[in-house]
Amino acid sequence: METGDPRNSVPPGRGAPFFGFVVAVGVLAVLVSAGPLARLPDRLPDLPAAFWTMAALAVACDARPFVPPGRRRASAVFPSTCFTFAILLGWGLGPAVAVQAVAVAVSGWRLGYALWRTGFNAAQYACALGAAYLVTRLGAGDLFHGGQLHWAEVAAVGGAAAAWFAVNYGLVTTAIRLRFGARWWPRVRLGLGYELLSTGSLLLLAPVLIAAARASAALIPLVLVPLFAVYRMARLSTEREQLAALDPLTGLPNRKALLAEVAEQVHLHAERAARGAPDAHLALLLLDLDRFKHVNDALGHAVGDRLLVEVSARLTGVVGEGDLVARLGGDEFAIVVPRLTGTDDARELADRVVAALAEPVPLDGLPLDVGGSIGIAIFPEHGEDFVTLMRHADVAMYDAKHRNDTVAVYAAESDHNSAERLSLLADLRRVLEATPAVAAEETPGVRGGDGAALAPAPGLAGPTRNGRALPRNGGRAGGETRPGDESGRWRLRRRERVEAPHDDELINRIVANADPIRRRAGRDAATNEAVAGLHIDGPPVAGGTDDPAGDPGEITMYYQPQIEIATGEVVGVEALLRWRHPRRGMVDPGELIQVAEQSAVMRLLTRRVVNDVVGQLAKWSAAGITLRAALNVSVRDLHTGEIADQIADRLAGYGVPPDRLQVEITEGALMADPRRVLASISQLHRIGVGIALDDFGTGYSSLQHLRRLPLSEVKVDRSFVLGMVEDPDDAAIVRSMIELAGALGLRVVAEGVEDERTWRLLHAAGCDIAQGWFHARPMPAGELVAWLARYRPVHPVAAADAEGQRQHPRG
């Protein structure tokens, strides 16, 4: 008899081995129980009322077994196990097998099992009872002597119960393996604990039942009370598990249920793919609502909750019968779509979801527009497990948001959080921690807001021992130490002290453990330190010396001159960060900042830049070179408010006047959080540090912000300057910016000046300062000094008179 129960069928290609096993178990059951069953008719008149009572209860209870809801439970709970095992202990194998077969037939009929399945269940129980009976016969014979149960007999009963469970569960496990192939173990493992608790409780109740039967058959029905209690506890436990898998607001499955569903569907679709079925694709759609925060802020969370309930209703109404809609939390939903032929099917469903959400939601008479961004990940193209599919769907969803689109399918080029990026972030932290001695010495208790250790300014208190200051390196370059130098040994031990792990250190460990080269390098370094007894001269080298994979490279500062157009004098430089990676070469500065800005490493990077730039200004001042240096800071730096304290600390430590330093902020940083950014900028302004607005014209600055900010300079973005000669519109835009800044009393710097015609156009427009390859490329500090010695100022008017004859020096 075939029913809709999927466990009544066997996947194509597995029928022969599976049904061969079923037949083999049936034959074994016949061999085990044929003799005792043949002798049973002669024993029936002698069986007591206790036996018939147990037999009747076994059949009656199995007429309504407890079936756990869901598809992931190993099996139903059959109370007949308690009675048939008790019959085995009291009256032997034949009566137990006969009663169990009748109970299985009744339960199979009630549950709609196929005929082969009912037969297999009867056979597996017969084999289990036969194994238990064999264990009891290995004992001293009759288990009960005068109604008493001794320790040896208790051990025999326990061994019989263990044998029953091992044989029964082993047969079921083998059948599952033959049916599901290589993915059988997760199902068996998930069901083992449940089977041990439910079936084990029934088996251990059997000796208590048979002991009561020896006293009086009237005591046997009393076992229904604890059986009912077990039944109720199992049902309540199942209901709690169901509730734990549901979102309390919308009633949809939650993340836990989504994980279980995807895990099972991945298994089923892997089987389909192995058979070459065309519908072997599984789609995971991740939906994030747009503008939901505005609803919460404007109308309150109660209205927001009602909106989420309405959205969940629309989602469940638009998906198919076999699809799963889950709420992950907040305004995020997920949809699992099985049995697809490709990406186009998933896109079609995503388009239907977008159309369903396009209709306004009326709440309290106010129509609320609800939209969303959907990311799609497909099995097996984009991942073969829940974690990978979920991450890739999330990447696609944010890709859709950034492109102002509604639907996006995962693309590897959109994944900015790849293992390569994590490795790059870990290397960046390592190279920042391997700073020169003047920047790397730590003062206990000096830490940034992210917990990262920060270096003190030169001249501040250094490390101490027993209340006495330890000697510094005496100005030796690069933190060089001599053999026996106490300072070098102290610094090495300081680096080995256990400190609270940071997020990025954990990422570093994950990447290192996943990379066999890094892992081997780490082991070799640890071995070398152990052999050397940790007596190492000079600063430690991270990641080993010969393995390039363990070398994080070198971070240096380059400086590009800024030329006053009217006089041709060099009035300042812009400090630009450069990272030479051992495997990737020069890392693109934009990628470097993008990697660092979203992590705590950004503060370490800013600390390093501030220290290097201010220290370089001090060196130039000592050499008689007076320049103003501009450095860039990130949004993260301005939001924390620590940047002003760091700069003030360095300026005081190096003795550099504040007006020799200028901080550049972008329009994007300004608009991210104007209140906090304004507070940090105002504090820098009070110190005396100049403020420049970088990339002017590319963001969202308004006259309101320009009027309120204590700016001293604006920098016209190179995208406009580069096109001045060929594009009249760009030239008009640049002239307008210069006039606007001049009216506000701000100095104007033009970036991207790469030819003389642009230089002269900027002079005619009234621009103050030029920066670009026309004068010099960015260069290290040492090369800049040599370039300054060669440089000769040229005035735009003089250049116009001698046009075509002058050869301007370039860096």
PDB file of C-alpha atoms in Angstrom, residues 437-598:
ATOM      1  CA  ALA A 437      61.105  51.075  18.448  1.00  0.00           C
ATOM      2  CA  VAL A 438      60.311  54.782  18.691  1.00  0.00           C
ATOM      3  CA  ALA A 439      56.704  54.034  17.715  1.00  0.00           C
ATOM      4  CA  ALA A 440      56.283  50.583  19.172  1.00  0.00           C
ATOM      5  CA  GLU A 441      57.316  50.992  22.783  1.00  0.00           C
ATOM      6  CA  GLU A 442      54.273  50.630  24.952  1.00  0.00           C
ATOM      7  CA  THR A 443      53.273  52.364  28.090  1.00  0.00           C
ATOM      8  CA  PRO A 444      51.106  50.184  30.346  1.00  0.00           C
ATOM      9  CA  GLY A 445      47.525  51.328  30.320  1.00  0.00           C
ATOM     10  CA  VAL A 446      47.763  53.385  27.103  1.00  0.00           C
ATOM     11  CA  ARG A 447      45.114  51.827  24.836  1.00  0.00           C
ATOM     12  CA  GLY A 448      42.723  52.928  22.152  1.00  0.00           C
ATOM     13  CA  GLY A 449      38.976  52.624  22.282  1.00  0.00           C
ATOM     14  CA  ASP A 450      39.140  49.181  20.645  1.00  0.00           C
ATOM     15  CA  GLY A 451      41.523  47.832  23.274  1.00  0.00           C
ATOM     16  CA  ALA A 452      44.557  47.914  20.966  1.00  0.00           C
ATOM     17  CA  ALA A 453      47.812  48.929  22.619  1.00  0.00           C
ATOM     18  CA  LEU A 454      48.968  52.383  21.530  1.00  0.00           C
ATOM     19  CA  ALA A 455      52.441  53.864  21.532  1.00  0.00           C
ATOM     20  CA  PRO A 456      53.304  56.865  23.705  1.00  0.00           C
ATOM     21  CA  ALA A 457      54.804  60.044  22.358  1.00  0.00           C
ATOM     22  CA  PRO A 458      58.577  60.366  22.430  1.00  0.00           C
ATOM     23  CA  GLY A 459      59.778  61.850  25.636  1.00  0.00           C
ATOM     24  CA  LEU A 460      56.996  60.313  27.685  1.00  0.00           C
ATOM     25  CA  ALA A 461      57.656  57.812  30.413  1.00  0.00           C
ATOM     26  CA  GLY A 462      59.007  54.541  29.042  1.00  0.00           C
ATOM     27  CA  PRO A 463      58.942  51.033  30.499  1.00  0.00           C
ATOM     28  CA  THR A 464      60.164  50.573  34.017  1.00  0.00           C
ATOM     29  CA  ARG A 465      61.422  47.745  36.195  1.00  0.00           C
ATOM     30  CA  ASN A 466      61.424  47.844  39.979  1.00  0.00           C
ATOM     31  CA  GLY A 467      60.452  51.508  39.826  1.00  0.00           C
ATOM     32  CA  ARG A 468      63.409  52.511  37.607  1.00  0.00           C
ATOM     33  CA  ALA A 469      63.094  53.617  33.995  1.00  0.00           C
ATOM     34  CA  LEU A 470      64.672  51.192  31.550  1.00  0.00           C
ATOM     35  CA  PRO A 471      67.073  52.687  28.992  1.00  0.00           C
ATOM     36  CA  ARG A 472      65.693  53.312  25.539  1.00  0.00           C
ATOM     37  CA  ASN A 473      67.663  52.473  22.395  1.00  0.00           C
ATOM     38  CA  GLY A 474      69.661  55.645  22.511  1.00  0.00           C
ATOM     39  CA  GLY A 475      68.346  56.806  19.170  1.00  0.00           C
ATOM     40  CA  ARG A 476      69.609  53.727  17.261  1.00  0.00           C
ATOM     41  CA  ALA A 477      67.719  53.377  13.984  1.00  0.00           C
ATOM     42  CA  GLY A 478      65.040  50.756  13.711  1.00  0.00           C
ATOM     43  CA  GLY A 479      65.133  49.845  17.387  1.00  0.00           C
ATOM     44  CA  GLU A 480      68.470  48.024  17.039  1.00  0.00           C
ATOM     45  CA  THR A 481      69.688  46.340  20.214  1.00  0.00           C
ATOM     46  CA  ARG A 482      73.060  44.989  21.247  1.00  0.00           C
ATOM     47  CA  PRO A 483      73.562  41.507  22.728  1.00  0.00           C
ATOM     48  CA  GLY A 484      72.625  41.658  26.342  1.00  0.00           C
ATOM     49  CA  ASP A 485      70.632  44.861  25.885  1.00  0.00           C
ATOM     50  CA  GLU A 486      68.065  44.689  28.696  1.00  0.00           C
ATOM     51  CA  SER A 487      65.629  46.910  26.814  1.00  0.00           C
ATOM     52  CA  GLY A 488      65.460  44.529  23.846  1.00  0.00           C
ATOM     53  CA  ARG A 489      64.836  41.491  26.050  1.00  0.00           C
ATOM     54  CA  TRP A 490      62.154  43.336  28.035  1.00  0.00           C
ATOM     55  CA  ARG A 491      60.368  44.334  24.837  1.00  0.00           C
ATOM     56  CA  LEU A 492      60.358  40.737  23.578  1.00  0.00           C
ATOM     57  CA  ARG A 493      58.807  39.495  26.790  1.00  0.00           C
ATOM     58  CA  ARG A 494      56.238  42.284  26.679  1.00  0.00           C
ATOM     59  CA  ARG A 495      55.139  41.095  23.234  1.00  0.00           C
ATOM     60  CA  GLU A 496      54.603  37.587  24.590  1.00  0.00           C
ATOM     61  CA  ARG A 497      52.355  38.600  27.458  1.00  0.00           C
ATOM     62  CA  VAL A 498      48.823  37.323  27.122  1.00  0.00           C
ATOM     63  CA  GLU A 499      46.364  40.119  26.461  1.00  0.00           C
ATOM     64  CA  ALA A 500      42.657  40.208  25.754  1.00  0.00           C
ATOM     65  CA  PRO A 501      42.096  39.028  22.164  1.00  0.00           C
ATOM     66  CA  HIS A 502      40.838  41.539  19.664  1.00  0.00           C
ATOM     67  CA  ASP A 503      38.404  40.733  16.853  1.00  0.00           C
ATOM     68  CA  ASP A 504      41.083  41.077  14.210  1.00  0.00           C
ATOM     69  CA  GLU A 505      43.525  38.895  16.155  1.00  0.00           C
ATOM     70  CA  LEU A 506      40.898  36.177  16.073  1.00  0.00           C
ATOM     71  CA  ILE A 507      40.601  36.667  12.308  1.00  0.00           C
ATOM     72  CA  ASN A 508      44.387  36.416  12.123  1.00  0.00           C
ATOM     73  CA  ARG A 509      44.315  33.098  13.971  1.00  0.00           C
ATOM     74  CA  ILE A 510      41.536  31.757  11.750  1.00  0.00           C
ATOM     75  CA  VAL A 511      43.429  32.686   8.596  1.00  0.00           C
ATOM     76  CA  ALA A 512      46.718  31.330   9.951  1.00  0.00           C
ATOM     77  CA  ASN A 513      45.154  28.017  10.958  1.00  0.00           C
ATOM     78  CA  ALA A 514      43.449  27.667   7.594  1.00  0.00           C
ATOM     79  CA  ASP A 515      46.674  28.308   5.663  1.00  0.00           C
ATOM     80  CA  PRO A 516      49.166  25.413   5.915  1.00  0.00           C
ATOM     81  CA  ILE A 517      52.078  27.695   4.988  1.00  0.00           C
ATOM     82  CA  ARG A 518      51.273  30.162   7.776  1.00  0.00           C
ATOM     83  CA  ARG A 519      50.632  27.319  10.208  1.00  0.00           C
ATOM     84  CA  ARG A 520      53.996  25.718   9.415  1.00  0.00           C
ATOM     85  CA  ALA A 521      55.769  29.065   9.679  1.00  0.00           C
ATOM     86  CA  GLY A 522      54.197  29.659  13.084  1.00  0.00           C
ATOM     87  CA  ARG A 523      55.340  26.249  14.323  1.00  0.00           C
ATOM     88  CA  ASP A 524      58.878  26.810  13.008  1.00  0.00           C
ATOM     89  CA  ALA A 525      59.085  30.221  14.679  1.00  0.00           C
ATOM     90  CA  ALA A 526      57.886  28.764  17.992  1.00  0.00           C
ATOM     91  CA  THR A 527      60.474  25.957  17.736  1.00  0.00           C
ATOM     92  CA  ASN A 528      63.301  28.375  16.985  1.00  0.00           C
ATOM     93  CA  GLU A 529      62.385  30.563  19.964  1.00  0.00           C
ATOM     94  CA  ALA A 530      62.305  27.527  22.246  1.00  0.00           C
ATOM     95  CA  VAL A 531      65.743  26.379  21.053  1.00  0.00           C
ATOM     96  CA  ALA A 532      67.230  29.839  21.435  1.00  0.00           C
ATOM     97  CA  GLY A 533      65.808  30.198  24.924  1.00  0.00           C
ATOM     98  CA  LEU A 534      64.143  33.431  23.795  1.00  0.00           C
ATOM     99  CA  HIS A 535      67.520  35.247  23.836  1.00  0.00           C
ATOM    100  CA  ILE A 536      66.978  37.101  20.580  1.00  0.00           C
ATOM    101  CA  ASP A 537      68.871  40.234  19.647  1.00  0.00           C
ATOM    102  CA  GLY A 538      66.938  42.974  17.891  1.00  0.00           C
ATOM    103  CA  PRO A 539      63.246  43.181  17.168  1.00  0.00           C
ATOM    104  CA  PRO A 540      61.450  39.877  16.505  1.00  0.00           C
ATOM    105  CA  VAL A 541      60.512  39.118  12.910  1.00  0.00           C
ATOM    106  CA  ALA A 542      56.897  38.027  12.542  1.00  0.00           C
ATOM    107  CA  GLY A 543      56.198  34.832  10.693  1.00  0.00           C
ATOM    108  CA  GLY A 544      59.808  33.625  10.250  1.00  0.00           C
ATOM    109  CA  THR A 545      62.649  34.869   8.086  1.00  0.00           C
ATOM    110  CA  ASP A 546      62.788  32.667   5.016  1.00  0.00           C
ATOM    111  CA  ASP A 547      59.118  32.133   4.341  1.00  0.00           C
ATOM    112  CA  PRO A 548      57.665  35.078   2.390  1.00  0.00           C
ATOM    113  CA  ALA A 549      54.155  34.049   3.396  1.00  0.00           C
ATOM    114  CA  GLY A 550      55.012  34.950   6.982  1.00  0.00           C
ATOM    115  CA  ASP A 551      56.406  38.407   6.133  1.00  0.00           C
ATOM    116  CA  PRO A 552      53.705  41.101   6.339  1.00  0.00           C
ATOM    117  CA  GLY A 553      55.772  43.563   4.316  1.00  0.00           C
ATOM    118  CA  GLU A 554      56.552  47.199   5.063  1.00  0.00           C
ATOM    119  CA  ILE A 555      54.429  50.306   5.530  1.00  0.00           C
ATOM    120  CA  THR A 556      56.020  53.642   4.649  1.00  0.00           C
ATOM    121  CA  MET A 557      54.893  57.226   4.133  1.00  0.00           C
ATOM    122  CA  TYR A 558      55.283  58.976   0.808  1.00  0.00           C
ATOM    123  CA  TYR A 559      55.027  62.749   0.465  1.00  0.00           C
ATOM    124  CA  GLN A 560      53.756  64.751  -2.521  1.00  0.00           C
ATOM    125  CA  PRO A 561      54.728  68.445  -2.674  1.00  0.00           C
ATOM    126  CA  GLN A 562      52.115  71.203  -2.743  1.00  0.00           C
ATOM    127  CA  ILE A 563      53.192  74.278  -4.714  1.00  0.00           C
ATOM    128  CA  GLU A 564      51.889  77.804  -4.243  1.00  0.00           C
ATOM    129  CA  ILE A 565      50.885  78.747  -7.781  1.00  0.00           C
ATOM    130  CA  ALA A 566      51.525  82.498  -7.522  1.00  0.00           C
ATOM    131  CA  THR A 567      55.112  82.174  -6.260  1.00  0.00           C
ATOM    132  CA  GLY A 568      56.126  78.635  -7.221  1.00  0.00           C
ATOM    133  CA  GLU A 569      57.258  77.957  -3.652  1.00  0.00           C
ATOM    134  CA  VAL A 570      56.824  74.573  -1.959  1.00  0.00           C
ATOM    135  CA  VAL A 571      54.535  75.323   0.968  1.00  0.00           C
ATOM    136  CA  GLY A 572      53.533  71.863   2.073  1.00  0.00           C
ATOM    137  CA  VAL A 573      53.239  68.162   1.383  1.00  0.00           C
ATOM    138  CA  GLU A 574      50.477  65.604   1.556  1.00  0.00           C
ATOM    139  CA  ALA A 575      51.356  62.405   3.440  1.00  0.00           C
ATOM    140  CA  LEU A 576      50.284  59.308   1.507  1.00  0.00           C
ATOM    141  CA  LEU A 577      50.317  55.776   2.900  1.00  0.00           C
ATOM    142  CA  ARG A 578      52.115  53.037   0.990  1.00  0.00           C
ATOM    143  CA  TRP A 579      52.269  49.307   1.822  1.00  0.00           C
ATOM    144  CA  ARG A 580      54.677  47.032   0.005  1.00  0.00           C
ATOM    145  CA  HIS A 581      53.347  43.492   0.493  1.00  0.00           C
ATOM    146  CA  PRO A 582      55.771  40.577  -0.052  1.00  0.00           C
ATOM    147  CA  ARG A 583      53.341  38.658  -2.300  1.00  0.00           C
ATOM    148  CA  ARG A 584      51.030  41.352  -3.722  1.00  0.00           C
ATOM    149  CA  GLY A 585      53.568  44.119  -4.244  1.00  0.00           C
ATOM    150  CA  MET A 586      52.317  47.663  -3.641  1.00  0.00           C
ATOM    151  CA  VAL A 587      48.801  47.391  -2.202  1.00  0.00           C
ATOM    152  CA  ASP A 588      46.347  49.857  -3.688  1.00  0.00           C
ATOM    153  CA  PRO A 589      45.800  52.617  -1.080  1.00  0.00           C
ATOM    154  CA  GLY A 590      42.041  52.564  -1.629  1.00  0.00           C
ATOM    155  CA  GLU A 591      41.897  48.828  -0.949  1.00  0.00           C
ATOM    156  CA  LEU A 592      44.138  49.229   2.087  1.00  0.00           C
ATOM    157  CA  ILE A 593      41.807  51.815   3.623  1.00  0.00           C
ATOM    158  CA  GLN A 594      38.714  49.788   2.707  1.00  0.00           C
ATOM    159  CA  VAL A 595      40.157  46.717   4.430  1.00  0.00           C
ATOM    160  CA  ALA A 596      41.193  48.602   7.563  1.00  0.00           C
ATOM    161  CA  GLU A 597      38.320  51.054   7.988  1.00  0.00           C
ATOM    162  CA  GLN A 598      35.738  48.484   9.050  1.00  0.00           C
TER     163      GLN A 598
END
